[in-house]
mmCIF file of C-alpha atoms in Angstrom:
data_model
loop_
_atom_site.group_PDB
_atom_site.id
_atom_site.type_symbol
_atom_site.label_atom_id
_atom_site.label_comp_id
_atom_site.label_asym_id
_atom_site.label_seq_id
_atom_site.Cartn_x
_atom_site.Cartn_y
_atom_site.Cartn_z
ATOM 1 C CA UNK A 1 -0.050 0.027 -0.023
ATOM 2 C CA UNK A 2 1.238 3.436 -0.969
ATOM 3 C CA UNK A 3 2.206 5.833 1.788
ATOM 4 C CA UNK A 4 0.211 9.061 2.113
ATOM 5 C CA UNK A 5 3.144 11.176 0.994
ATOM 6 C CA UNK A 6 4.156 8.836 -1.862
ATOM 7 C CA UNK A 7 4.015 10.340 -5.440
ATOM 8 C CA UNK A 8 2.395 8.517 -8.418
ATOM 9 C CA UNK A 9 4.903 6.777 -10.676
ATOM 10 C CA UNK A 10 5.092 8.464 -14.098
ATOM 11 C CA UNK A 11 4.865 6.011 -16.919
ATOM 12 C CA UNK A 12 7.710 6.529 -19.299
ATOM 13 C CA UNK A 13 6.768 6.578 -23.023
ATOM 14 C CA UNK A 14 8.422 4.284 -25.533
ATOM 15 C CA UNK A 15 11.731 5.772 -26.742
ATOM 16 C CA UNK A 16 12.847 6.097 -30.294
ATOM 17 C CA UNK A 17 14.529 2.860 -31.396
ATOM 18 C CA UNK A 18 17.076 4.842 -33.421
ATOM 19 C CA UNK A 19 18.265 7.738 -31.211
ATOM 20 C CA UNK A 20 16.957 6.452 -27.876
ATOM 21 C CA UNK A 21 16.774 10.071 -26.808
ATOM 22 C CA UNK A 22 13.351 11.266 -27.928
ATOM 23 C CA UNK A 23 9.950 9.795 -27.482
ATOM 24 C CA UNK A 24 8.685 7.696 -30.430
ATOM 25 C CA UNK A 25 5.912 9.550 -32.387
ATOM 26 C CA UNK A 26 5.063 6.940 -35.014
ATOM 27 C CA UNK A 27 5.538 3.302 -36.123
ATOM 28 C CA UNK A 28 7.056 3.148 -39.591
ATOM 29 C CA UNK A 29 4.618 1.151 -41.911
ATOM 30 C CA UNK A 30 7.614 -0.179 -43.848
ATOM 31 C CA UNK A 31 9.642 -1.571 -40.983
ATOM 32 C CA UNK A 32 7.339 -1.326 -37.994
ATOM 33 C CA UNK A 33 10.089 0.534 -36.039
ATOM 34 C CA UNK A 34 8.855 3.085 -33.427
ATOM 35 C CA UNK A 35 10.762 6.231 -33.999
ATOM 36 C CA UNK A 36 10.572 9.962 -33.308
ATOM 37 C CA UNK A 37 9.675 12.531 -35.908
ATOM 38 C CA UNK A 38 13.269 13.785 -36.296
ATOM 39 C CA UNK A 39 14.686 10.367 -36.994
ATOM 40 C CA UNK A 40 11.716 9.628 -39.336
ATOM 41 C CA UNK A 41 12.525 12.729 -41.462
ATOM 42 C CA UNK A 42 16.232 11.690 -41.551
ATOM 43 C CA UNK A 43 15.674 8.055 -42.621
ATOM 44 C CA UNK A 44 12.919 8.900 -44.971
ATOM 45 C CA UNK A 45 15.050 11.509 -46.850
ATOM 46 C CA UNK A 46 18.293 9.395 -46.600
ATOM 47 C CA UNK A 47 16.542 6.354 -48.141
ATOM 48 C CA UNK A 48 15.402 8.487 -51.136
ATOM 49 C CA UNK A 49 18.935 9.969 -51.405
ATOM 50 C CA UNK A 50 20.418 6.504 -51.576
ATOM 51 C CA UNK A 51 17.981 5.398 -54.214
ATOM 52 C CA UNK A 52 18.945 8.443 -56.296
ATOM 53 C CA UNK A 53 22.760 7.868 -55.853
ATOM 54 C CA UNK A 54 22.740 4.089 -56.263
ATOM 55 C CA UNK A 55 20.659 4.182 -59.495
ATOM 56 C CA UNK A 56 22.377 7.322 -60.770
ATOM 57 C CA UNK A 57 19.067 9.024 -61.514
ATOM 58 C CA UNK A 58 20.470 12.403 -62.008
ATOM 59 C CA UNK A 59 23.695 14.068 -63.360
ATOM 60 C CA UNK A 60 25.047 17.504 -62.297
ATOM 61 C CA UNK A 61 23.703 20.321 -64.440
ATOM 62 C CA UNK A 62 20.578 18.515 -65.650
ATOM 63 C CA UNK A 63 17.207 20.065 -65.947
ATOM 64 C CA UNK A 64 14.604 18.032 -64.171
ATOM 65 C CA UNK A 65 10.856 18.423 -64.487
ATOM 66 C CA UNK A 66 8.756 17.190 -61.482
ATOM 67 C CA UNK A 67 5.278 15.928 -62.399
ATOM 68 C CA UNK A 68 3.180 17.989 -60.020
ATOM 69 C CA UNK A 69 -0.539 17.303 -59.578
ATOM 70 C CA UNK A 70 -0.872 18.978 -56.138
ATOM 71 C CA UNK A 71 -1.396 15.674 -54.379
ATOM 72 C CA UNK A 72 0.715 14.221 -51.587
ATOM 73 C CA UNK A 73 3.151 12.174 -53.657
ATOM 74 C CA UNK A 74 4.128 14.978 -56.078
ATOM 75 C CA UNK A 75 4.159 17.611 -53.307
ATOM 76 C CA UNK A 76 6.461 15.572 -51.083
ATOM 77 C CA UNK A 77 8.657 14.746 -54.153
ATOM 78 C CA UNK A 78 9.033 18.452 -54.989
ATOM 79 C CA UNK A 79 9.851 19.250 -51.372
ATOM 80 C CA UNK A 80 12.248 16.405 -50.837
ATOM 81 C CA UNK A 81 14.106 16.864 -54.211
ATOM 82 C CA UNK A 82 14.533 20.598 -53.426
ATOM 83 C CA UNK A 83 15.964 19.735 -49.997
ATOM 84 C CA UNK A 84 18.276 16.916 -51.346
ATOM 85 C CA UNK A 85 19.375 19.112 -54.238
ATOM 86 C CA UNK A 86 20.515 21.768 -51.828
ATOM 87 C CA UNK A 87 21.920 19.524 -49.111
ATOM 88 C CA UNK A 88 23.885 17.144 -51.381
ATOM 89 C CA UNK A 89 24.749 19.571 -54.140
ATOM 90 C CA UNK A 90 23.086 17.577 -56.912
ATOM 91 C CA UNK A 91 23.429 20.613 -59.158
ATOM 92 C CA UNK A 92 19.990 20.226 -60.667
ATOM 93 C CA UNK A 93 17.655 22.860 -62.161
ATOM 94 C CA UNK A 94 14.233 21.815 -60.963
ATOM 95 C CA UNK A 95 10.825 22.697 -62.510
ATOM 96 C CA UNK A 96 7.242 21.831 -61.685
ATOM 97 C CA UNK A 97 5.166 20.515 -64.537
ATOM 98 C CA UNK A 98 1.383 20.155 -64.267
ATOM 99 C CA UNK A 99 -1.301 18.874 -66.527
ATOM 100 C CA UNK A 100 -4.788 20.462 -66.559
ATOM 101 C CA UNK A 101 -7.085 17.646 -67.650
ATOM 102 C CA UNK A 102 -10.112 19.949 -67.412
ATOM 103 C CA UNK A 103 -11.984 18.368 -64.568
ATOM 104 C CA UNK A 104 -14.091 20.937 -62.831
ATOM 105 C CA UNK A 105 -14.178 20.795 -59.071
ATOM 106 C CA UNK A 106 -10.990 18.707 -58.866
ATOM 107 C CA UNK A 107 -8.083 19.624 -61.130
ATOM 108 C CA UNK A 108 -8.805 23.476 -61.055
ATOM 109 C CA UNK A 109 -8.647 23.248 -57.231
ATOM 110 C CA UNK A 110 -5.538 21.086 -57.181
ATOM 111 C CA UNK A 111 -3.757 23.417 -59.544
ATOM 112 C CA UNK A 112 -4.223 26.281 -56.996
ATOM 113 C CA UNK A 113 -2.187 23.994 -54.557
ATOM 114 C CA UNK A 114 0.518 23.632 -57.184
ATOM 115 C CA UNK A 115 0.750 27.424 -57.730
ATOM 116 C CA UNK A 116 1.249 27.795 -53.941
ATOM 117 C CA UNK A 117 4.028 25.127 -54.099
ATOM 118 C CA UNK A 118 5.584 27.126 -56.902
ATOM 119 C CA UNK A 119 6.041 30.015 -54.429
ATOM 120 C CA UNK A 120 6.820 27.927 -51.398
ATOM 121 C CA UNK A 121 9.582 25.925 -53.058
ATOM 122 C CA UNK A 122 10.773 28.665 -55.545
ATOM 123 C CA UNK A 123 10.355 26.292 -58.484
ATOM 124 C CA UNK A 124 9.241 27.566 -61.898
ATOM 125 C CA UNK A 125 5.881 26.080 -62.990
ATOM 126 C CA UNK A 126 4.617 25.100 -66.404
ATOM 127 C CA UNK A 127 1.040 24.046 -66.954
ATOM 128 C CA UNK A 128 -0.225 22.249 -70.074
ATOM 129 C CA UNK A 129 -3.905 21.552 -70.768
ATOM 130 C CA UNK A 130 -5.920 18.864 -72.556
ATOM 131 C CA UNK A 131 -7.991 21.542 -74.141
ATOM 132 C CA UNK A 132 -4.934 23.206 -75.709
ATOM 133 C CA UNK A 133 -3.204 20.003 -76.754
ATOM 134 C CA UNK A 134 -6.213 17.869 -77.889
ATOM 135 C CA UNK A 135 -9.229 20.128 -78.164
ATOM 136 C CA UNK A 136 -11.057 18.273 -75.490
ATOM 137 C CA UNK A 137 -11.361 18.492 -71.645
ATOM 138 C CA UNK A 138 -12.032 15.409 -69.501
ATOM 139 C CA UNK A 139 -15.419 16.912 -68.621
ATOM 140 C CA UNK A 140 -16.315 16.924 -72.275
ATOM 141 C CA UNK A 141 -14.905 13.423 -72.876
ATOM 142 C CA UNK A 142 -16.908 11.986 -69.912
ATOM 143 C CA UNK A 143 -19.981 13.704 -71.140
ATOM 144 C CA UNK A 144 -19.645 11.859 -74.488
ATOM 145 C CA UNK A 145 -18.421 8.498 -73.215
ATOM 146 C CA UNK A 146 -19.928 8.157 -69.696
ATOM 147 C CA UNK A 147 -18.035 7.095 -66.565
ATOM 148 C CA UNK A 148 -16.935 3.779 -68.019
ATOM 149 C CA UNK A 149 -13.379 3.683 -69.631
ATOM 150 C CA UNK A 150 -12.771 7.395 -69.038
ATOM 151 C CA UNK A 151 -9.518 6.608 -67.169
ATOM 152 C CA UNK A 152 -8.215 5.062 -70.382
ATOM 153 C CA UNK A 153 -8.535 8.325 -72.136
ATOM 154 C CA UNK A 154 -7.150 10.252 -69.261
ATOM 155 C CA UNK A 155 -4.167 8.062 -68.746
ATOM 156 C CA UNK A 156 -3.160 7.977 -72.371
ATOM 157 C CA UNK A 157 -3.586 11.683 -72.892
ATOM 158 C CA UNK A 158 -1.860 12.531 -69.677
ATOM 159 C CA UNK A 159 1.279 10.655 -70.536
ATOM 160 C CA UNK A 160 1.749 12.406 -73.807
ATOM 161 C CA UNK A 161 0.770 15.709 -72.187
ATOM 162 C CA UNK A 162 3.593 15.316 -69.657
ATOM 163 C CA UNK A 163 6.168 14.564 -72.401
ATOM 164 C CA UNK A 164 5.052 17.614 -74.439
ATOM 165 C CA UNK A 165 5.276 19.844 -71.425
ATOM 166 C CA UNK A 166 8.696 18.387 -70.646
ATOM 167 C CA UNK A 167 9.785 19.076 -74.124
ATOM 168 C CA UNK A 168 8.627 22.725 -73.869
ATOM 169 C CA UNK A 169 10.695 23.080 -70.753
ATOM 170 C CA UNK A 170 13.694 21.429 -72.533
ATOM 171 C CA UNK A 171 14.367 19.187 -69.614
ATOM 172 C CA UNK A 172 16.633 16.134 -69.522
ATOM 173 C CA UNK A 173 14.407 14.045 -67.280
ATOM 174 C CA UNK A 174 10.950 13.929 -65.833
ATOM 175 C CA UNK A 175 10.664 12.841 -62.129
ATOM 176 C CA UNK A 176 7.218 11.359 -61.054
ATOM 177 C CA UNK A 177 5.860 10.612 -57.666
ATOM 178 C CA UNK A 178 5.069 6.917 -58.326
ATOM 179 C CA UNK A 179 5.528 5.162 -55.034
ATOM 180 C CA UNK A 180 6.045 1.549 -54.009
ATOM 181 C CA UNK A 181 2.299 0.919 -53.695
ATOM 182 C CA UNK A 182 1.714 2.260 -57.223
ATOM 183 C CA UNK A 183 4.444 -0.044 -58.669
ATOM 184 C CA UNK A 184 3.153 -3.115 -56.860
ATOM 185 C CA UNK A 185 -0.372 -2.353 -58.102
ATOM 186 C CA UNK A 186 0.964 -2.044 -61.664
ATOM 187 C CA UNK A 187 2.765 -5.395 -61.360
ATOM 188 C CA UNK A 188 -0.508 -7.083 -60.393
ATOM 189 C CA UNK A 189 -2.498 -5.281 -63.127
ATOM 190 C CA UNK A 190 -0.077 -6.280 -65.860
ATOM 191 C CA UNK A 191 -0.335 -9.881 -64.691
ATOM 192 C CA UNK A 192 -4.066 -9.834 -64.626
ATOM 193 C CA UNK A 193 -4.103 -8.304 -68.084
ATOM 194 C CA UNK A 194 -1.382 -10.577 -69.486
ATOM 195 C CA UNK A 195 0.525 -7.551 -70.631
ATOM 196 C CA UNK A 196 3.959 -9.006 -70.916
ATOM 197 C CA UNK A 197 5.452 -5.956 -72.588
ATOM 198 C CA UNK A 198 4.531 -3.617 -69.766
ATOM 199 C CA UNK A 199 5.316 -6.265 -67.178
ATOM 200 C CA UNK A 200 8.884 -6.515 -68.350
ATOM 201 C CA UNK A 201 9.422 -2.772 -67.738
ATOM 202 C CA UNK A 202 6.935 -1.521 -65.153
ATOM 203 C CA UNK A 203 9.334 -2.069 -62.226
ATOM 204 C CA UNK A 204 12.217 -0.138 -63.885
ATOM 205 C CA UNK A 205 13.254 2.940 -61.933
ATOM 206 C CA UNK A 206 13.998 4.697 -65.180
ATOM 207 C CA UNK A 207 11.800 4.246 -68.225
ATOM 208 C CA UNK A 208 11.610 5.770 -71.695
ATOM 209 C CA UNK A 209 15.341 5.957 -72.213
ATOM 210 C CA UNK A 210 14.767 5.229 -75.881
ATOM 211 C CA UNK A 211 12.026 7.826 -76.051
ATOM 212 C CA UNK A 212 12.011 11.667 -76.103
ATOM 213 C CA UNK A 213 12.397 12.224 -72.363
ATOM 214 C CA UNK A 214 13.346 9.575 -69.742
ATOM 215 C CA UNK A 215 11.226 9.266 -66.654
ATOM 216 C CA UNK A 216 12.495 8.283 -63.172
ATOM 217 C CA UNK A 217 10.823 7.268 -59.935
ATOM 218 C CA UNK A 218 12.712 8.330 -56.802
ATOM 219 C CA UNK A 219 9.934 6.924 -54.616
ATOM 220 C CA UNK A 220 10.080 3.476 -56.091
ATOM 221 C CA UNK A 221 10.755 1.877 -52.712
ATOM 222 C CA UNK A 222 8.855 4.502 -50.631
ATOM 223 C CA UNK A 223 5.466 3.424 -49.082
ATOM 224 C CA UNK A 224 2.514 5.552 -49.627
ATOM 225 C CA UNK A 225 1.663 5.633 -45.898
ATOM 226 C CA UNK A 226 5.022 7.071 -45.097
ATOM 227 C CA UNK A 227 4.664 9.718 -47.696
ATOM 228 C CA UNK A 228 1.338 10.690 -46.034
ATOM 229 C CA UNK A 229 3.012 10.767 -42.602
ATOM 230 C CA UNK A 230 5.964 12.810 -43.908
ATOM 231 C CA UNK A 231 3.550 15.369 -45.522
ATOM 232 C CA UNK A 232 1.390 15.538 -42.342
ATOM 233 C CA UNK A 233 4.309 15.929 -39.893
ATOM 234 C CA UNK A 234 6.004 18.476 -42.154
ATOM 235 C CA UNK A 235 2.750 20.271 -42.644
ATOM 236 C CA UNK A 236 3.139 20.374 -46.402
ATOM 237 C CA UNK A 237 0.521 22.067 -48.481
ATOM 238 C CA UNK A 238 -1.072 19.438 -50.698
ATOM 239 C CA UNK A 239 -4.496 18.524 -52.179
ATOM 240 C CA UNK A 240 -6.056 15.338 -50.905
ATOM 241 C CA UNK A 241 -9.370 15.006 -52.781
ATOM 242 C CA UNK A 242 -9.745 11.992 -55.044
ATOM 243 C CA UNK A 243 -10.490 12.459 -58.679
ATOM 244 C CA UNK A 244 -14.292 12.533 -59.190
ATOM 245 C CA UNK A 245 -14.125 10.120 -62.092
ATOM 246 C CA UNK A 246 -11.810 7.565 -60.511
ATOM 247 C CA UNK A 247 -14.070 5.344 -58.292
ATOM 248 C CA UNK A 248 -14.801 3.048 -61.247
ATOM 249 C CA UNK A 249 -11.158 2.648 -62.199
ATOM 250 C CA UNK A 250 -9.945 -0.902 -62.613
ATOM 251 C CA UNK A 251 -6.777 -0.162 -60.753
ATOM 252 C CA UNK A 252 -8.913 0.423 -57.617
ATOM 253 C CA UNK A 253 -9.408 -3.344 -57.228
ATOM 254 C CA UNK A 254 -5.612 -3.887 -57.268
ATOM 255 C CA UNK A 255 -5.169 -1.111 -54.807
ATOM 256 C CA UNK A 256 -7.546 -2.621 -52.277
ATOM 257 C CA UNK A 257 -5.861 -6.036 -52.654
ATOM 258 C CA UNK A 258 -2.460 -4.436 -52.026
ATOM 259 C CA UNK A 259 -3.788 -2.674 -48.901
ATOM 260 C CA UNK A 260 -5.166 -6.003 -47.575
ATOM 261 C CA UNK A 261 -1.765 -7.696 -48.114
ATOM 262 C CA UNK A 262 0.111 -4.766 -46.443
ATOM 263 C CA UNK A 263 -2.133 -5.075 -43.312
ATOM 264 C CA UNK A 264 -1.253 -8.704 -43.043
ATOM 265 C CA UNK A 265 2.451 -8.384 -43.942
ATOM 266 C CA UNK A 266 4.001 -4.945 -44.614
ATOM 267 C CA UNK A 267 6.867 -6.428 -46.511
ATOM 268 C CA UNK A 268 4.407 -7.717 -49.145
ATOM 269 C CA UNK A 269 4.665 -4.520 -51.261
ATOM 270 C CA UNK A 270 8.422 -4.745 -51.645
ATOM 271 C CA UNK A 271 8.162 -8.453 -52.245
ATOM 272 C CA UNK A 272 5.741 -7.931 -55.191
ATOM 273 C CA UNK A 273 8.133 -5.252 -56.700
ATOM 274 C CA UNK A 274 11.046 -7.722 -56.377
ATOM 275 C CA UNK A 275 8.942 -10.425 -58.039
ATOM 276 C CA UNK A 276 8.296 -7.993 -60.896
ATOM 277 C CA UNK A 277 12.047 -7.164 -61.228
ATOM 278 C CA UNK A 278 12.848 -10.938 -61.260
ATOM 279 C CA UNK A 279 10.373 -11.821 -64.006
ATOM 280 C CA UNK A 280 12.158 -13.104 -67.117
ATOM 281 C CA UNK A 281 10.328 -13.133 -70.477
ATOM 282 C CA UNK A 282 11.024 -16.126 -72.602
ATOM 283 C CA UNK A 283 13.215 -15.428 -75.571
ATOM 284 C CA UNK A 284 10.667 -17.061 -77.820
ATOM 285 C CA UNK A 285 7.978 -14.563 -76.848
ATOM 286 C CA UNK A 286 7.312 -12.005 -79.569
ATOM 287 C CA UNK A 287 7.478 -8.532 -78.129
ATOM 288 C CA UNK A 288 5.964 -5.401 -79.759
ATOM 289 C CA UNK A 289 8.409 -3.567 -81.995
ATOM 290 C CA UNK A 290 8.989 0.047 -80.965
ATOM 291 C CA UNK A 291 8.303 2.588 -83.713
ATOM 292 C CA UNK A 292 6.690 5.968 -84.182
ATOM 293 C CA UNK A 293 3.170 7.080 -84.812
ATOM 294 C CA UNK A 294 2.545 7.869 -88.517
ATOM 295 C CA UNK A 295 0.171 10.673 -87.475
ATOM 296 C CA UNK A 296 2.062 12.576 -84.720
ATOM 297 C CA UNK A 297 5.561 11.018 -84.395
ATOM 298 C CA UNK A 298 5.046 9.751 -80.779
ATOM 299 C CA UNK A 299 6.502 6.432 -79.736
ATOM 300 C CA UNK A 300 4.139 3.617 -80.738
ATOM 301 C CA UNK A 301 4.172 -0.101 -81.602
ATOM 302 C CA UNK A 302 1.268 0.488 -84.008
ATOM 303 C CA UNK A 303 0.832 2.713 -87.087
ATOM 304 C CA UNK A 304 -1.003 5.226 -84.977
ATOM 305 C CA UNK A 305 -0.345 5.735 -81.255
ATOM 306 C CA UNK A 306 -3.161 5.148 -78.728
ATOM 307 C CA UNK A 307 -3.754 8.817 -78.258
ATOM 308 C CA UNK A 308 -4.321 9.411 -81.929
ATOM 309 C CA UNK A 309 -6.713 6.463 -82.120
ATOM 310 C CA UNK A 310 -8.686 7.700 -79.108
ATOM 311 C CA UNK A 311 -8.671 11.271 -80.357
ATOM 312 C CA UNK A 312 -9.938 10.192 -83.815
ATOM 313 C CA UNK A 313 -12.796 8.330 -82.228
ATOM 314 C CA UNK A 314 -13.815 11.391 -80.192
ATOM 315 C CA UNK A 315 -13.657 13.632 -83.239
ATOM 316 C CA UNK A 316 -15.633 11.188 -85.295
ATOM 317 C CA UNK A 317 -18.319 10.725 -82.577
ATOM 318 C CA UNK A 318 -17.076 7.115 -82.165
ATOM 319 C CA UNK A 319 -15.501 7.198 -78.552
ATOM 320 C CA UNK A 320 -15.329 3.377 -78.368
ATOM 321 C CA UNK A 321 -13.047 3.266 -81.441
ATOM 322 C CA UNK A 322 -9.845 3.045 -79.390
ATOM 323 C CA UNK A 323 -11.044 1.211 -76.299
ATOM 324 C CA UNK A 324 -9.523 -2.248 -75.681
ATOM 325 C CA UNK A 325 -6.597 -3.702 -77.513
ATOM 326 C CA UNK A 326 -5.603 -1.927 -80.748
ATOM 327 C CA UNK A 327 -6.424 -3.854 -83.870
ATOM 328 C CA UNK A 328 -5.270 -1.341 -86.429
ATOM 329 C CA UNK A 329 -7.281 1.174 -88.417
ATOM 330 C CA UNK A 330 -9.132 0.928 -91.697
ATOM 331 C CA UNK A 331 -7.428 2.425 -94.768
ATOM 332 C CA UNK A 332 -9.982 5.174 -94.824
ATOM 333 C CA UNK A 333 -9.294 6.426 -91.243
ATOM 334 C CA UNK A 334 -7.675 9.612 -92.501
ATOM 335 C CA UNK A 335 -10.770 10.333 -94.645
ATOM 336 C CA UNK A 336 -13.075 9.646 -91.751
ATOM 337 C CA UNK A 337 -11.069 11.819 -89.424
ATOM 338 C CA UNK A 338 -11.856 14.742 -91.624
ATOM 339 C CA UNK A 339 -15.521 13.944 -91.944
ATOM 340 C CA UNK A 340 -16.324 14.271 -88.267
ATOM 341 C CA UNK A 341 -19.797 15.446 -87.399
ATOM 342 C CA UNK A 342 -19.324 19.148 -87.100
ATOM 343 C CA UNK A 343 -16.037 18.868 -85.304
ATOM 344 C CA UNK A 344 -12.658 20.133 -86.328
ATOM 345 C CA UNK A 345 -10.412 18.040 -88.562
ATOM 346 C CA UNK A 346 -8.275 15.521 -86.599
ATOM 347 C CA UNK A 347 -5.258 16.915 -88.415
ATOM 348 C CA UNK A 348 -5.690 20.211 -86.689
ATOM 349 C CA UNK A 349 -5.145 18.549 -83.371
ATOM 350 C CA UNK A 350 -1.884 16.565 -83.561
ATOM 351 C CA UNK A 351 -1.855 14.864 -80.210
ATOM 352 C CA UNK A 352 1.738 13.698 -79.617
ATOM 353 C CA UNK A 353 4.008 15.747 -81.801
ATOM 354 C CA UNK A 354 7.171 16.953 -80.052
ATOM 355 C CA UNK A 355 8.028 19.440 -82.799
ATOM 356 C CA UNK A 356 7.100 22.891 -81.391
#
């Protein structure tokens, strides 16, 4: 029994397992270590620095565009790359590159966040829009095709829009905020689709080296949850609303599956990525031959790139023309493109040209 003058024993909180000086503030989703905020910032940034150095992602003097959507991934990427560039003397010229898909109530709001990031991080910003590049906004496309398959159009157009914006900035590389969760999801999606060509390259930390502008993924081994924690603790300014057209996206099913695996075994995300890296394609498997689109000059394994096929379908009032696997176009496709029902000639909207 305690004496009348005895003082209550103060329970000591769990200490950080790295520094053993400060109280632990979080449990790392990736390693389950309990660490303090300061140590979390340090290990988070150091891991990304090591990925950059070990994979030689950048060279001194290069111009690097950061794909900026205003979301957590791209905002943290812009902040961390700015910090590491200064701290480790990378010698890079950094730029923010955003795509305005034309989604009212979503992209217009997120672009305001990017504009604030431009001021906060002192990085020049370039915005390219679907309307200027293709003559269509995503709102107009969804109005025509409905909510099914809209992500196909947006994904194809966005990829080319980023390349075109990067070409306007005359950058050497494009850095994107794809994280470990994204890459693991992509591995599963390519397996489910039987897409051997994409499966063979989806885990590469640098892609498009044979194209106009290479892309790199500094967050390849960085968990989405840790990016969210970093943004929260650092109080970074980012936009967190989901795209209003994304709930029906096929990728969502893979995402939920990955989250379930992570809850049972956090290491599962990295294991899936490693499995993707270790896949070997049989030498007897016929792979698509890389060429260029006859219409716009963009990289394509078909006569017309996917964006040109999709855009022709929209302009002809046949939005389903490019949905699913490409099976080639009829010989009269050029004629049909010019006939469109009251719309502008397809030739007036060259979707992927890099000749400015």
